[in-house]
């Protein structure tokens, strides 16, 4: 029986991951949820990390005060590995970082520091750590005005609200959450020669914000999706049509 602990189980990615794993044979899931398990309370993490084979660290604070953003990445990650170290666990740790780690934003810097902490922990303790730097993730259940511009546009179009569209034609890459979940599940069984592994998870899905708005508005007007990216966007849009957010 593979025992897997998941932080951020009530978050956007966490929910999709749990949905994909919960009915798989020979897997037992454990969640770090407040108030019993709090990443900012080291003592409460003891039972969560104990006797686990894999821990998937999806929890994060994307927006908030400077202190909340830093605590959500740096302090939470430090507390988690401290608990792992104290109980002598050799559980494989999978950490979901962000391509923002390559930028100078506060969120990006906090993610980069969390990566550095994890790399040091992995090499000092000979513990397997895999880090995925994620591009813009979208999909059903994303929180408008928080997780993704796609979540925001789908919510607004479904509610008949006017979009505030940046006219800039700069293109961004977007990764569907279902595809990300497949990557994470595949990583569960991967054995690597090196303890530490970091990879940027990108996508061939590219679009400017204005293109996204046009496509999503088109769905409301009956335009059919033409390719996988548009089909994933369409599924995301449909999830907001009867949702009260």
PDB file of C-alpha atoms in Angstrom:
ATOM      1  CA  UNK A   1       0.000   0.000   0.000  1.00  0.00           C
ATOM      2  CA  UNK A   2       1.481   3.340  -1.116  1.00  0.00           C
ATOM      3  CA  UNK A   3       0.837   5.989   1.523  1.00  0.00           C
ATOM      4  CA  UNK A   4       0.662   9.477  -0.005  1.00  0.00           C
ATOM      5  CA  UNK A   5       0.362  12.726   1.931  1.00  0.00           C
ATOM      6  CA  UNK A   6      -0.992  15.799   0.129  1.00  0.00           C
ATOM      7  CA  UNK A   7      -0.737  19.405   1.288  1.00  0.00           C
ATOM      8  CA  UNK A   8      -3.164  21.923  -0.165  1.00  0.00           C
ATOM      9  CA  UNK A   9      -5.728  19.155  -0.643  1.00  0.00           C
ATOM     10  CA  UNK A  10      -8.578  21.679  -0.696  1.00  0.00           C
ATOM     11  CA  UNK A  11      -6.873  23.867  -3.293  1.00  0.00           C
ATOM     12  CA  UNK A  12      -7.325  23.948  -7.061  1.00  0.00           C
ATOM     13  CA  UNK A  13      -4.594  21.463  -8.028  1.00  0.00           C
ATOM     14  CA  UNK A  14      -5.000  19.398  -4.866  1.00  0.00           C
ATOM     15  CA  UNK A  15      -8.667  18.679  -5.579  1.00  0.00           C
ATOM     16  CA  UNK A  16      -7.935  17.510  -9.126  1.00  0.00           C
ATOM     17  CA  UNK A  17      -5.064  15.325  -7.923  1.00  0.00           C
ATOM     18  CA  UNK A  18      -7.192  13.688  -5.231  1.00  0.00           C
ATOM     19  CA  UNK A  19     -10.012  13.045  -7.699  1.00  0.00           C
ATOM     20  CA  UNK A  20      -7.553  11.178  -9.940  1.00  0.00           C
ATOM     21  CA  UNK A  21      -5.947   9.169  -7.108  1.00  0.00           C
ATOM     22  CA  UNK A  22      -8.755   8.393  -4.661  1.00  0.00           C
ATOM     23  CA  UNK A  23     -10.061   5.283  -6.416  1.00  0.00           C
ATOM     24  CA  UNK A  24      -6.714   3.790  -7.398  1.00  0.00           C
ATOM     25  CA  UNK A  25      -5.867   0.439  -5.878  1.00  0.00           C
ATOM     26  CA  UNK A  26      -2.973   0.127  -3.419  1.00  0.00           C
ATOM     27  CA  UNK A  27      -2.945   3.881  -2.676  1.00  0.00           C
ATOM     28  CA  UNK A  28      -4.018   5.451   0.607  1.00  0.00           C
ATOM     29  CA  UNK A  29      -4.284   9.234   0.783  1.00  0.00           C
ATOM     30  CA  UNK A  30      -3.649  11.504   3.765  1.00  0.00           C
ATOM     31  CA  UNK A  31      -4.338  15.239   3.837  1.00  0.00           C
ATOM     32  CA  UNK A  32      -2.808  18.182   5.659  1.00  0.00           C
ATOM     33  CA  UNK A  33      -5.843  20.318   6.461  1.00  0.00           C
ATOM     34  CA  UNK A  34      -6.451  22.886   9.154  1.00  0.00           C
ATOM     35  CA  UNK A  35      -7.033  22.869  12.054  1.00  0.00           C
ATOM     36  CA  UNK A  36      -5.490  19.437  12.731  1.00  0.00           C
ATOM     37  CA  UNK A  37      -2.604  19.911  10.325  1.00  0.00           C
ATOM     38  CA  UNK A  38      -1.196  23.398   9.727  1.00  0.00           C
ATOM     39  CA  UNK A  39       1.932  24.032   7.664  1.00  0.00           C
ATOM     40  CA  UNK A  40       2.642  27.093   9.786  1.00  0.00           C
ATOM     41  CA  UNK A  41       2.484  25.030  12.991  1.00  0.00           C
ATOM     42  CA  UNK A  42       5.449  22.577  13.012  1.00  0.00           C
ATOM     43  CA  UNK A  43       4.088  20.496  15.896  1.00  0.00           C
ATOM     44  CA  UNK A  44       0.897  19.677  13.994  1.00  0.00           C
ATOM     45  CA  UNK A  45       2.849  18.187  11.058  1.00  0.00           C
ATOM     46  CA  UNK A  46       4.281  15.221  12.991  1.00  0.00           C
ATOM     47  CA  UNK A  47       1.441  12.788  12.331  1.00  0.00           C
ATOM     48  CA  UNK A  48       1.013  13.945   8.741  1.00  0.00           C
ATOM     49  CA  UNK A  49       4.583  13.155   7.647  1.00  0.00           C
ATOM     50  CA  UNK A  50       5.011   9.984   9.703  1.00  0.00           C
ATOM     51  CA  UNK A  51       5.148   6.677   7.800  1.00  0.00           C
ATOM     52  CA  UNK A  52       4.472   8.218   4.394  1.00  0.00           C
ATOM     53  CA  UNK A  53       6.020   6.945   1.167  1.00  0.00           C
ATOM     54  CA  UNK A  54       5.388  10.124  -0.828  1.00  0.00           C
ATOM     55  CA  UNK A  55       4.421  13.666   0.113  1.00  0.00           C
ATOM     56  CA  UNK A  56       3.034  15.969  -2.574  1.00  0.00           C
ATOM     57  CA  UNK A  57       3.388  19.603  -1.546  1.00  0.00           C
ATOM     58  CA  UNK A  58       0.819  21.577  -3.538  1.00  0.00           C
ATOM     59  CA  UNK A  59      -0.087  24.195  -0.902  1.00  0.00           C
ATOM     60  CA  UNK A  60       0.746  27.812  -1.747  1.00  0.00           C
ATOM     61  CA  UNK A  61      -0.402  31.392  -1.317  1.00  0.00           C
ATOM     62  CA  UNK A  62      -0.575  33.037  -4.755  1.00  0.00           C
ATOM     63  CA  UNK A  63      -1.860  36.386  -3.565  1.00  0.00           C
ATOM     64  CA  UNK A  64      -1.978  38.143  -0.223  1.00  0.00           C
ATOM     65  CA  UNK A  65       0.175  40.347   1.962  1.00  0.00           C
ATOM     66  CA  UNK A  66       3.952  40.056   1.636  1.00  0.00           C
ATOM     67  CA  UNK A  67       4.066  38.105   4.886  1.00  0.00           C
ATOM     68  CA  UNK A  68       1.321  35.706   3.751  1.00  0.00           C
ATOM     69  CA  UNK A  69       3.049  35.020   0.411  1.00  0.00           C
ATOM     70  CA  UNK A  70       6.451  34.406   2.031  1.00  0.00           C
ATOM     71  CA  UNK A  71       4.974  32.242   4.780  1.00  0.00           C
ATOM     72  CA  UNK A  72       2.933  30.254   2.257  1.00  0.00           C
ATOM     73  CA  UNK A  73       6.036  29.186   0.319  1.00  0.00           C
ATOM     74  CA  UNK A  74       9.140  29.536   2.484  1.00  0.00           C
ATOM     75  CA  UNK A  75       7.945  28.969   6.057  1.00  0.00           C
ATOM     76  CA  UNK A  76       5.495  26.230   5.077  1.00  0.00           C
ATOM     77  CA  UNK A  77       8.176  24.357   3.121  1.00  0.00           C
ATOM     78  CA  UNK A  78      10.763  24.727   5.882  1.00  0.00           C
ATOM     79  CA  UNK A  79       8.316  23.452   8.501  1.00  0.00           C
ATOM     80  CA  UNK A  80       7.383  20.500   6.303  1.00  0.00           C
ATOM     81  CA  UNK A  81      10.946  19.304   5.724  1.00  0.00           C
ATOM     82  CA  UNK A  82      11.825  19.919   9.364  1.00  0.00           C
ATOM     83  CA  UNK A  83       9.009  17.576  10.386  1.00  0.00           C
ATOM     84  CA  UNK A  84      10.145  15.020   7.808  1.00  0.00           C
ATOM     85  CA  UNK A  85      13.703  15.210   9.096  1.00  0.00           C
ATOM     86  CA  UNK A  86      12.724  14.880  12.759  1.00  0.00           C
ATOM     87  CA  UNK A  87      10.746  11.696  12.201  1.00  0.00           C
ATOM     88  CA  UNK A  88      13.549  10.186  10.101  1.00  0.00           C
ATOM     89  CA  UNK A  89      11.335   9.797   7.061  1.00  0.00           C
ATOM     90  CA  UNK A  90      12.810   9.104   3.631  1.00  0.00           C
ATOM     91  CA  UNK A  91       9.530   9.842   1.861  1.00  0.00           C
ATOM     92  CA  UNK A  92       9.828  11.157  -1.671  1.00  0.00           C
ATOM     93  CA  UNK A  93       8.780  14.800  -1.759  1.00  0.00           C
ATOM     94  CA  UNK A  94       7.148  16.330  -4.848  1.00  0.00           C
ATOM     95  CA  UNK A  95       6.970  20.128  -4.748  1.00  0.00           C
ATOM     96  CA  UNK A  96       4.898  22.241  -7.126  1.00  0.00           C
ATOM     97  CA  UNK A  97       6.822  25.425  -7.793  1.00  0.00           C
ATOM     98  CA  UNK A  98       6.228  28.049 -10.477  1.00  0.00           C
ATOM     99  CA  UNK A  99       8.022  29.548 -13.467  1.00  0.00           C
ATOM    100  CA  UNK A 100       7.675  32.747 -11.441  1.00  0.00           C
ATOM    101  CA  UNK A 101      10.741  31.428  -9.585  1.00  0.00           C
ATOM    102  CA  UNK A 102      12.708  32.807 -12.550  1.00  0.00           C
ATOM    103  CA  UNK A 103      11.384  36.343 -11.936  1.00  0.00           C
ATOM    104  CA  UNK A 104      12.014  39.091  -9.392  1.00  0.00           C
ATOM    105  CA  UNK A 105       8.452  39.214  -8.062  1.00  0.00           C
ATOM    106  CA  UNK A 106       7.959  38.549  -4.360  1.00  0.00           C
ATOM    107  CA  UNK A 107       5.994  35.407  -5.144  1.00  0.00           C
ATOM    108  CA  UNK A 108       8.733  34.287  -7.527  1.00  0.00           C
ATOM    109  CA  UNK A 109      11.472  34.936  -4.981  1.00  0.00           C
ATOM    110  CA  UNK A 110       9.563  33.009  -2.314  1.00  0.00           C
ATOM    111  CA  UNK A 111       9.210  30.021  -4.656  1.00  0.00           C
ATOM    112  CA  UNK A 112      12.900  30.190  -5.577  1.00  0.00           C
ATOM    113  CA  UNK A 113      13.911  30.235  -1.907  1.00  0.00           C
ATOM    114  CA  UNK A 114      11.665  27.244  -1.215  1.00  0.00           C
ATOM    115  CA  UNK A 115      13.423  25.415  -4.076  1.00  0.00           C
ATOM    116  CA  UNK A 116      16.834  26.208  -2.584  1.00  0.00           C
ATOM    117  CA  UNK A 117      15.732  24.965   0.848  1.00  0.00           C
ATOM    118  CA  UNK A 118      14.458  21.723  -0.694  1.00  0.00           C
ATOM    119  CA  UNK A 119      17.608  21.140  -2.742  1.00  0.00           C
ATOM    120  CA  UNK A 120      19.771  21.558   0.355  1.00  0.00           C
ATOM    121  CA  UNK A 121      17.504  19.231   2.343  1.00  0.00           C
ATOM    122  CA  UNK A 122      17.553  16.601  -0.409  1.00  0.00           C
ATOM    123  CA  UNK A 123      21.336  16.539  -0.747  1.00  0.00           C
ATOM    124  CA  UNK A 124      22.090  16.669   2.985  1.00  0.00           C
ATOM    125  CA  UNK A 125      19.611  13.942   3.909  1.00  0.00           C
ATOM    126  CA  UNK A 126      19.817  11.835   0.740  1.00  0.00           C
ATOM    127  CA  UNK A 127      16.060  12.220   0.364  1.00  0.00           C
ATOM    128  CA  UNK A 128      14.405  12.189  -3.080  1.00  0.00           C
ATOM    129  CA  UNK A 129      12.919  15.568  -3.969  1.00  0.00           C
ATOM    130  CA  UNK A 130      11.289  16.390  -7.304  1.00  0.00           C
ATOM    131  CA  UNK A 131      10.373  19.987  -8.109  1.00  0.00           C
ATOM    132  CA  UNK A 132       8.092  20.967 -10.969  1.00  0.00           C
ATOM    133  CA  UNK A 133       8.151  24.591 -12.060  1.00  0.00           C
ATOM    134  CA  UNK A 134       4.697  25.082 -13.482  1.00  0.00           C
ATOM    135  CA  UNK A 135       3.507  27.391 -16.202  1.00  0.00           C
ATOM    136  CA  UNK A 136       0.039  28.995 -15.989  1.00  0.00           C
ATOM    137  CA  UNK A 137      -2.351  26.263 -14.818  1.00  0.00           C
ATOM    138  CA  UNK A 138      -6.036  26.354 -15.736  1.00  0.00           C
ATOM    139  CA  UNK A 139      -9.034  24.073 -15.537  1.00  0.00           C
ATOM    140  CA  UNK A 140     -12.351  23.398 -13.858  1.00  0.00           C
ATOM    141  CA  UNK A 141     -12.613  24.732 -10.316  1.00  0.00           C
ATOM    142  CA  UNK A 142     -10.018  27.478 -10.626  1.00  0.00           C
ATOM    143  CA  UNK A 143     -10.756  30.462  -8.405  1.00  0.00           C
ATOM    144  CA  UNK A 144     -11.583  33.647 -10.377  1.00  0.00           C
ATOM    145  CA  UNK A 145      -9.307  36.641  -9.719  1.00  0.00           C
ATOM    146  CA  UNK A 146      -6.843  34.297  -8.011  1.00  0.00           C
ATOM    147  CA  UNK A 147      -5.734  31.123  -9.807  1.00  0.00           C
ATOM    148  CA  UNK A 148      -5.765  32.167 -13.461  1.00  0.00           C
ATOM    149  CA  UNK A 149      -6.905  34.777 -15.954  1.00  0.00           C
ATOM    150  CA  UNK A 150      -8.757  31.906 -17.649  1.00  0.00           C
ATOM    151  CA  UNK A 151     -10.748  31.231 -14.467  1.00  0.00           C
ATOM    152  CA  UNK A 152     -11.565  34.943 -14.261  1.00  0.00           C
ATOM    153  CA  UNK A 153     -12.687  35.215 -17.898  1.00  0.00           C
ATOM    154  CA  UNK A 154     -14.764  32.006 -17.743  1.00  0.00           C
ATOM    155  CA  UNK A 155     -16.489  33.243 -14.588  1.00  0.00           C
ATOM    156  CA  UNK A 156     -17.191  36.677 -16.060  1.00  0.00           C
ATOM    157  CA  UNK A 157     -18.440  35.434 -19.424  1.00  0.00           C
ATOM    158  CA  UNK A 158     -20.665  32.828 -17.757  1.00  0.00           C
ATOM    159  CA  UNK A 159     -22.146  35.582 -15.559  1.00  0.00           C
ATOM    160  CA  UNK A 160     -22.560  38.016 -18.458  1.00  0.00           C
ATOM    161  CA  UNK A 161     -20.021  40.448 -17.018  1.00  0.00           C
ATOM    162  CA  UNK A 162     -17.795  42.740 -19.070  1.00  0.00           C
ATOM    163  CA  UNK A 163     -14.179  41.662 -19.443  1.00  0.00           C
ATOM    164  CA  UNK A 164     -11.247  43.933 -18.703  1.00  0.00           C
ATOM    165  CA  UNK A 165      -8.850  42.812 -21.435  1.00  0.00           C
ATOM    166  CA  UNK A 166      -5.219  43.823 -21.697  1.00  0.00           C
ATOM    167  CA  UNK A 167      -4.643  44.744 -25.376  1.00  0.00           C
ATOM    168  CA  UNK A 168      -1.006  43.596 -25.188  1.00  0.00           C
ATOM    169  CA  UNK A 169      -0.364  40.830 -27.741  1.00  0.00           C
ATOM    170  CA  UNK A 170       2.285  39.113 -25.626  1.00  0.00           C
ATOM    171  CA  UNK A 171       1.675  35.365 -25.638  1.00  0.00           C
ATOM    172  CA  UNK A 172       1.726  33.171 -22.536  1.00  0.00           C
ATOM    173  CA  UNK A 173       1.825  29.402 -22.130  1.00  0.00           C
ATOM    174  CA  UNK A 174      -1.017  27.608 -20.373  1.00  0.00           C
ATOM    175  CA  UNK A 175      -1.158  24.065 -19.003  1.00  0.00           C
ATOM    176  CA  UNK A 176      -4.416  22.211 -18.392  1.00  0.00           C
ATOM    177  CA  UNK A 177      -4.691  20.885 -14.838  1.00  0.00           C
ATOM    178  CA  UNK A 178      -5.678  17.418 -16.086  1.00  0.00           C
ATOM    179  CA  UNK A 179      -2.388  17.162 -17.983  1.00  0.00           C
ATOM    180  CA  UNK A 180      -0.464  18.298 -14.907  1.00  0.00           C
ATOM    181  CA  UNK A 181      -2.135  15.633 -12.763  1.00  0.00           C
ATOM    182  CA  UNK A 182      -0.983  12.944 -15.215  1.00  0.00           C
ATOM    183  CA  UNK A 183       2.597  14.221 -14.915  1.00  0.00           C
ATOM    184  CA  UNK A 184       2.440  14.143 -11.108  1.00  0.00           C
ATOM    185  CA  UNK A 185       0.974  10.617 -11.047  1.00  0.00           C
ATOM    186  CA  UNK A 186       3.693   9.382 -13.396  1.00  0.00           C
ATOM    187  CA  UNK A 187       6.318  10.860 -11.042  1.00  0.00           C
ATOM    188  CA  UNK A 188       5.023   8.729  -8.154  1.00  0.00           C
ATOM    189  CA  UNK A 189       6.730   5.631  -9.548  1.00  0.00           C
ATOM    190  CA  UNK A 190       9.860   7.224 -11.012  1.00  0.00           C
ATOM    191  CA  UNK A 191      13.182   6.217  -9.426  1.00  0.00           C
ATOM    192  CA  UNK A 192      16.079   8.581 -10.152  1.00  0.00           C
ATOM    193  CA  UNK A 193      19.833   8.194  -9.735  1.00  0.00           C
ATOM    194  CA  UNK A 194      20.128  11.681  -8.287  1.00  0.00           C
ATOM    195  CA  UNK A 195      18.144  12.573  -5.184  1.00  0.00           C
ATOM    196  CA  UNK A 196      17.294  16.081  -6.401  1.00  0.00           C
ATOM    197  CA  UNK A 197      15.356  16.765  -9.599  1.00  0.00           C
ATOM    198  CA  UNK A 198      13.977  20.024 -10.982  1.00  0.00           C
ATOM    199  CA  UNK A 199      12.062  20.446 -14.214  1.00  0.00           C
ATOM    200  CA  UNK A 200      10.038  23.213 -15.822  1.00  0.00           C
ATOM    201  CA  UNK A 201       6.665  21.864 -16.933  1.00  0.00           C
ATOM    202  CA  UNK A 202       5.650  23.895 -19.934  1.00  0.00           C
ATOM    203  CA  UNK A 203       3.093  23.502 -22.687  1.00  0.00           C
ATOM    204  CA  UNK A 204       2.570  24.065 -26.398  1.00  0.00           C
ATOM    205  CA  UNK A 205      -0.627  25.986 -25.577  1.00  0.00           C
ATOM    206  CA  UNK A 206       0.185  29.624 -26.287  1.00  0.00           C
ATOM    207  CA  UNK A 207      -2.177  32.577 -26.392  1.00  0.00           C
ATOM    208  CA  UNK A 208      -2.371  36.285 -25.690  1.00  0.00           C
ATOM    209  CA  UNK A 209      -4.873  37.423 -23.067  1.00  0.00           C
ATOM    210  CA  UNK A 210      -6.964  39.063 -25.794  1.00  0.00           C
ATOM    211  CA  UNK A 211      -7.087  35.759 -27.725  1.00  0.00           C
ATOM    212  CA  UNK A 212      -8.284  33.928 -24.615  1.00  0.00           C
ATOM    213  CA  UNK A 213     -11.069  36.461 -24.124  1.00  0.00           C
ATOM    214  CA  UNK A 214     -12.191  36.138 -27.750  1.00  0.00           C
ATOM    215  CA  UNK A 215     -12.188  32.329 -27.577  1.00  0.00           C
ATOM    216  CA  UNK A 216     -14.140  32.139 -24.308  1.00  0.00           C
ATOM    217  CA  UNK A 217     -16.702  34.716 -25.493  1.00  0.00           C
ATOM    218  CA  UNK A 218     -17.028  32.607 -28.632  1.00  0.00           C
ATOM    219  CA  UNK A 219     -18.016  29.579 -26.545  1.00  0.00           C
ATOM    220  CA  UNK A 220     -20.936  31.539 -25.098  1.00  0.00           C
ATOM    221  CA  UNK A 221     -22.011  32.374 -28.634  1.00  0.00           C
ATOM    222  CA  UNK A 222     -21.949  28.742 -29.719  1.00  0.00           C
ATOM    223  CA  UNK A 223     -18.507  28.502 -31.334  1.00  0.00           C
ATOM    224  CA  UNK A 224     -17.193  24.926 -31.167  1.00  0.00           C
ATOM    225  CA  UNK A 225     -13.647  24.174 -29.930  1.00  0.00           C
ATOM    226  CA  UNK A 226     -11.224  23.142 -32.692  1.00  0.00           C
ATOM    227  CA  UNK A 227      -8.213  21.613 -30.926  1.00  0.00           C
ATOM    228  CA  UNK A 228      -7.220  20.106 -27.563  1.00  0.00           C
ATOM    229  CA  UNK A 229      -6.338  23.468 -26.015  1.00  0.00           C
ATOM    230  CA  UNK A 230      -9.703  24.910 -27.007  1.00  0.00           C
ATOM    231  CA  UNK A 231     -11.492  21.751 -25.834  1.00  0.00           C
ATOM    232  CA  UNK A 232      -9.829  22.091 -22.414  1.00  0.00           C
ATOM    233  CA  UNK A 233     -10.783  25.781 -22.359  1.00  0.00           C
ATOM    234  CA  UNK A 234     -14.340  24.846 -23.304  1.00  0.00           C
ATOM    235  CA  UNK A 235     -14.587  22.280 -20.472  1.00  0.00           C
ATOM    236  CA  UNK A 236     -13.318  24.934 -18.106  1.00  0.00           C
ATOM    237  CA  UNK A 237     -15.867  27.491 -19.353  1.00  0.00           C
ATOM    238  CA  UNK A 238     -18.751  25.021 -19.050  1.00  0.00           C
ATOM    239  CA  UNK A 239     -17.852  24.366 -15.402  1.00  0.00           C
ATOM    240  CA  UNK A 240     -18.674  28.018 -14.613  1.00  0.00           C
ATOM    241  CA  UNK A 241     -22.013  28.258 -16.398  1.00  0.00           C
ATOM    242  CA  UNK A 242     -24.057  26.924 -13.499  1.00  0.00           C
ATOM    243  CA  UNK A 243     -21.590  27.675 -10.736  1.00  0.00           C
ATOM    244  CA  UNK A 244     -22.144  30.345  -8.125  1.00  0.00           C
ATOM    245  CA  UNK A 245     -18.737  31.776  -7.195  1.00  0.00           C
TER     246      UNK A 245
END
